[in-house]
Amino acid sequence: MQKVIEAFLEDEISHQEYYDGILDFITSLNIRCGEYECNTYIVKKMDNLNFILFEEYVLQDGHRTIHNSTSIFKDNLISTINEFAKKQGFKIRDSY
Protein backbone atom coordinates (compact mmCIF):
# COMPACT_ATOMS: atom_id res chain seq x y z
CA MET A 1 0.00 0.00 0.00
CA GLN A 2 2.65 2.52 1.02
CA LYS A 3 4.70 1.87 -2.13
CA VAL A 4 1.72 2.74 -4.34
CA ILE A 5 1.15 6.00 -2.45
CA GLU A 6 4.82 6.95 -2.53
CA ALA A 7 5.06 6.24 -6.26
CA PHE A 8 1.85 8.23 -6.85
CA LEU A 9 3.27 11.24 -5.00
CA GLU A 10 6.59 11.10 -6.84
CA ASP A 11 4.96 10.80 -10.27
CA GLU A 12 1.95 13.06 -9.92
CA ILE A 13 2.71 15.82 -7.39
CA SER A 14 5.54 17.28 -9.44
CA HIS A 15 4.08 20.69 -10.36
CA GLN A 16 1.82 23.18 -8.62
CA GLU A 17 -0.80 22.79 -11.38
CA TYR A 18 -0.94 19.01 -10.94
CA TYR A 19 -1.29 19.42 -7.19
CA ASP A 20 -4.11 21.95 -7.62
CA GLY A 21 -6.00 19.78 -10.11
CA ILE A 22 -5.82 16.63 -8.03
CA LEU A 23 -6.84 18.48 -4.87
CA ASP A 24 -9.77 20.12 -6.69
CA PHE A 25 -11.02 16.69 -7.75
CA ILE A 26 -10.62 15.15 -4.31
CA THR A 27 -12.34 17.96 -2.44
CA SER A 28 -15.13 18.73 -4.93
CA LEU A 29 -18.54 18.06 -3.43
CA ASN A 30 -20.03 18.29 -6.93
CA ILE A 31 -18.22 15.15 -8.05
CA ARG A 32 -19.69 12.20 -6.17
CA CYS A 33 -17.71 9.51 -7.99
CA GLY A 34 -15.43 9.26 -11.00
CA GLU A 35 -11.83 9.10 -12.12
CA TYR A 36 -9.12 11.71 -12.38
CA GLU A 37 -6.49 10.74 -14.93
CA CYS A 38 -3.05 11.90 -13.90
CA ASN A 39 0.13 11.30 -15.91
CA THR A 40 0.57 7.69 -14.84
CA TYR A 41 -1.91 7.10 -12.03
CA ILE A 42 -5.66 7.20 -11.75
CA VAL A 43 -7.42 8.62 -8.69
CA LYS A 44 -10.78 6.88 -8.47
CA LYS A 45 -13.36 8.55 -6.27
CA MET A 46 -15.68 5.86 -4.93
CA ASP A 47 -17.73 8.34 -2.90
CA ASN A 48 -17.00 11.56 -1.05
CA LEU A 49 -14.74 9.83 1.51
CA ASN A 50 -13.10 6.84 -0.20
CA PHE A 51 -10.53 6.76 -2.99
CA ILE A 52 -8.52 4.17 -4.87
CA LEU A 53 -5.10 4.95 -6.37
CA PHE A 54 -3.76 2.77 -9.14
CA GLU A 55 -1.32 2.79 -11.99
CA GLU A 56 -2.98 1.98 -15.30
CA TYR A 57 -1.29 0.20 -18.16
CA VAL A 58 -2.87 0.34 -21.61
CA LEU A 59 -2.03 -2.65 -23.78
CA GLN A 60 -1.54 -2.54 -27.54
CA ASP A 61 -5.00 -4.00 -28.12
CA GLY A 62 -6.58 -1.11 -26.17
CA HIS A 63 -7.39 -3.08 -23.05
CA ARG A 64 -6.12 -1.83 -19.73
CA THR A 65 -4.54 -3.71 -16.88
CA ILE A 66 -4.03 -2.72 -13.27
CA HIS A 67 -1.24 -4.37 -11.30
CA ASN A 68 -1.30 -2.58 -7.95
CA SER A 69 -3.85 -0.42 -6.19
CA THR A 70 -4.60 0.90 -2.75
CA SER A 71 -7.61 2.40 -1.08
CA ILE A 72 -7.30 5.47 1.09
CA PHE A 73 -9.61 7.66 3.13
CA LYS A 74 -10.09 11.25 1.92
CA ASP A 75 -8.53 12.98 4.96
CA ASN A 76 -5.48 10.69 4.83
CA LEU A 77 -5.06 11.28 1.10
CA ILE A 78 -5.26 15.05 1.47
CA SER A 79 -2.81 15.18 4.37
CA THR A 80 -0.36 12.88 2.58
CA ILE A 81 -0.51 14.97 -0.60
CA ASN A 82 -0.13 18.22 1.36
CA GLU A 83 2.88 16.94 3.32
CA PHE A 84 4.61 15.91 0.10
CA ALA A 85 3.68 19.15 -1.71
CA LYS A 86 4.98 21.24 1.20
CA LYS A 87 8.36 19.50 0.93
CA GLN A 88 8.36 20.36 -2.79
CA GLY A 89 7.80 24.04 -1.97
CA PHE A 90 4.28 24.28 -3.38
CA LYS A 91 1.68 26.70 -2.13
CA ILE A 92 -0.51 24.54 0.12
CA ARG A 93 -4.23 25.14 -0.08
CA ASP A 94 -6.76 24.94 2.68
CA SER A 95 -8.78 22.03 1.34
CA TYR A 96 -11.37 21.44 4.01
PDB file of C-alpha atoms in Angstrom:
ATOM      1  CA  MET A   1       0.000   0.000   0.000  1.00  0.00           C
ATOM      2  CA  GLN A   2       2.649   2.519   1.021  1.00  0.00           C
ATOM      3  CA  LYS A   3       4.702   1.865  -2.128  1.00  0.00           C
ATOM      4  CA  VAL A   4       1.721   2.744  -4.335  1.00  0.00           C
ATOM      5  CA  ILE A   5       1.145   5.998  -2.449  1.00  0.00           C
ATOM      6  CA  GLU A   6       4.825   6.949  -2.528  1.00  0.00           C
ATOM      7  CA  ALA A   7       5.065   6.242  -6.264  1.00  0.00           C
ATOM      8  CA  PHE A   8       1.851   8.233  -6.854  1.00  0.00           C
ATOM      9  CA  LEU A   9       3.272  11.236  -5.002  1.00  0.00           C
ATOM     10  CA  GLU A  10       6.595  11.101  -6.843  1.00  0.00           C
ATOM     11  CA  ASP A  11       4.961  10.796 -10.270  1.00  0.00           C
ATOM     12  CA  GLU A  12       1.948  13.056  -9.918  1.00  0.00           C
ATOM     13  CA  ILE A  13       2.713  15.822  -7.395  1.00  0.00           C
ATOM     14  CA  SER A  14       5.545  17.281  -9.435  1.00  0.00           C
ATOM     15  CA  HIS A  15       4.082  20.694 -10.358  1.00  0.00           C
ATOM     16  CA  GLN A  16       1.824  23.181  -8.622  1.00  0.00           C
ATOM     17  CA  GLU A  17      -0.800  22.794 -11.383  1.00  0.00           C
ATOM     18  CA  TYR A  18      -0.936  19.014 -10.939  1.00  0.00           C
ATOM     19  CA  TYR A  19      -1.291  19.417  -7.186  1.00  0.00           C
ATOM     20  CA  ASP A  20      -4.111  21.948  -7.616  1.00  0.00           C
ATOM     21  CA  GLY A  21      -6.005  19.783 -10.114  1.00  0.00           C
ATOM     22  CA  ILE A  22      -5.823  16.630  -8.031  1.00  0.00           C
ATOM     23  CA  LEU A  23      -6.837  18.481  -4.873  1.00  0.00           C
ATOM     24  CA  ASP A  24      -9.769  20.124  -6.693  1.00  0.00           C
ATOM     25  CA  PHE A  25     -11.019  16.689  -7.753  1.00  0.00           C
ATOM     26  CA  ILE A  26     -10.619  15.146  -4.308  1.00  0.00           C
ATOM     27  CA  THR A  27     -12.342  17.963  -2.441  1.00  0.00           C
ATOM     28  CA  SER A  28     -15.127  18.726  -4.931  1.00  0.00           C
ATOM     29  CA  LEU A  29     -18.539  18.063  -3.425  1.00  0.00           C
ATOM     30  CA  ASN A  30     -20.035  18.290  -6.926  1.00  0.00           C
ATOM     31  CA  ILE A  31     -18.215  15.152  -8.053  1.00  0.00           C
ATOM     32  CA  ARG A  32     -19.687  12.196  -6.170  1.00  0.00           C
ATOM     33  CA  CYS A  33     -17.709   9.512  -7.991  1.00  0.00           C
ATOM     34  CA  GLY A  34     -15.433   9.256 -10.996  1.00  0.00           C
ATOM     35  CA  GLU A  35     -11.834   9.096 -12.124  1.00  0.00           C
ATOM     36  CA  TYR A  36      -9.122  11.708 -12.376  1.00  0.00           C
ATOM     37  CA  GLU A  37      -6.486  10.739 -14.925  1.00  0.00           C
ATOM     38  CA  CYS A  38      -3.054  11.897 -13.904  1.00  0.00           C
ATOM     39  CA  ASN A  39       0.129  11.297 -15.911  1.00  0.00           C
ATOM     40  CA  THR A  40       0.574   7.685 -14.838  1.00  0.00           C
ATOM     41  CA  TYR A  41      -1.906   7.100 -12.029  1.00  0.00           C
ATOM     42  CA  ILE A  42      -5.665   7.198 -11.753  1.00  0.00           C
ATOM     43  CA  VAL A  43      -7.416   8.621  -8.691  1.00  0.00           C
ATOM     44  CA  LYS A  44     -10.775   6.876  -8.470  1.00  0.00           C
ATOM     45  CA  LYS A  45     -13.364   8.545  -6.269  1.00  0.00           C
ATOM     46  CA  MET A  46     -15.680   5.865  -4.926  1.00  0.00           C
ATOM     47  CA  ASP A  47     -17.732   8.335  -2.897  1.00  0.00           C
ATOM     48  CA  ASN A  48     -16.999  11.564  -1.053  1.00  0.00           C
ATOM     49  CA  LEU A  49     -14.743   9.834   1.507  1.00  0.00           C
ATOM     50  CA  ASN A  50     -13.097   6.841  -0.199  1.00  0.00           C
ATOM     51  CA  PHE A  51     -10.526   6.761  -2.985  1.00  0.00           C
ATOM     52  CA  ILE A  52      -8.522   4.171  -4.873  1.00  0.00           C
ATOM     53  CA  LEU A  53      -5.103   4.949  -6.367  1.00  0.00           C
ATOM     54  CA  PHE A  54      -3.759   2.769  -9.138  1.00  0.00           C
ATOM     55  CA  GLU A  55      -1.319   2.787 -11.994  1.00  0.00           C
ATOM     56  CA  GLU A  56      -2.978   1.984 -15.299  1.00  0.00           C
ATOM     57  CA  TYR A  57      -1.285   0.199 -18.155  1.00  0.00           C
ATOM     58  CA  VAL A  58      -2.874   0.336 -21.614  1.00  0.00           C
ATOM     59  CA  LEU A  59      -2.026  -2.653 -23.779  1.00  0.00           C
ATOM     60  CA  GLN A  60      -1.536  -2.538 -27.542  1.00  0.00           C
ATOM     61  CA  ASP A  61      -5.002  -3.998 -28.121  1.00  0.00           C
ATOM     62  CA  GLY A  62      -6.578  -1.112 -26.172  1.00  0.00           C
ATOM     63  CA  HIS A  63      -7.385  -3.082 -23.047  1.00  0.00           C
ATOM     64  CA  ARG A  64      -6.116  -1.834 -19.727  1.00  0.00           C
ATOM     65  CA  THR A  65      -4.536  -3.705 -16.880  1.00  0.00           C
ATOM     66  CA  ILE A  66      -4.029  -2.718 -13.267  1.00  0.00           C
ATOM     67  CA  HIS A  67      -1.237  -4.371 -11.298  1.00  0.00           C
ATOM     68  CA  ASN A  68      -1.304  -2.577  -7.951  1.00  0.00           C
ATOM     69  CA  SER A  69      -3.849  -0.422  -6.193  1.00  0.00           C
ATOM     70  CA  THR A  70      -4.596   0.903  -2.747  1.00  0.00           C
ATOM     71  CA  SER A  71      -7.614   2.398  -1.079  1.00  0.00           C
ATOM     72  CA  ILE A  72      -7.299   5.466   1.093  1.00  0.00           C
ATOM     73  CA  PHE A  73      -9.613   7.658   3.127  1.00  0.00           C
ATOM     74  CA  LYS A  74     -10.089  11.252   1.922  1.00  0.00           C
ATOM     75  CA  ASP A  75      -8.526  12.976   4.955  1.00  0.00           C
ATOM     76  CA  ASN A  76      -5.478  10.694   4.835  1.00  0.00           C
ATOM     77  CA  LEU A  77      -5.056  11.282   1.101  1.00  0.00           C
ATOM     78  CA  ILE A  78      -5.257  15.052   1.465  1.00  0.00           C
ATOM     79  CA  SER A  79      -2.815  15.185   4.374  1.00  0.00           C
ATOM     80  CA  THR A  80      -0.363  12.880   2.583  1.00  0.00           C
ATOM     81  CA  ILE A  81      -0.505  14.974  -0.600  1.00  0.00           C
ATOM     82  CA  ASN A  82      -0.131  18.223   1.361  1.00  0.00           C
ATOM     83  CA  GLU A  83       2.878  16.935   3.320  1.00  0.00           C
ATOM     84  CA  PHE A  84       4.607  15.912   0.100  1.00  0.00           C
ATOM     85  CA  ALA A  85       3.684  19.150  -1.705  1.00  0.00           C
ATOM     86  CA  LYS A  86       4.978  21.237   1.202  1.00  0.00           C
ATOM     87  CA  LYS A  87       8.363  19.504   0.929  1.00  0.00           C
ATOM     88  CA  GLN A  88       8.358  20.364  -2.788  1.00  0.00           C
ATOM     89  CA  GLY A  89       7.805  24.038  -1.971  1.00  0.00           C
ATOM     90  CA  PHE A  90       4.285  24.275  -3.385  1.00  0.00           C
ATOM     91  CA  LYS A  91       1.678  26.697  -2.134  1.00  0.00           C
ATOM     92  CA  ILE A  92      -0.512  24.543   0.122  1.00  0.00           C
ATOM     93  CA  ARG A  93      -4.229  25.139  -0.083  1.00  0.00           C
ATOM     94  CA  ASP A  94      -6.765  24.944   2.680  1.00  0.00           C
ATOM     95  CA  SER A  95      -8.778  22.028   1.341  1.00  0.00           C
ATOM     96  CA  TYR A  96     -11.372  21.441   4.008  1.00  0.00           C
TER      97      TYR A  96
END
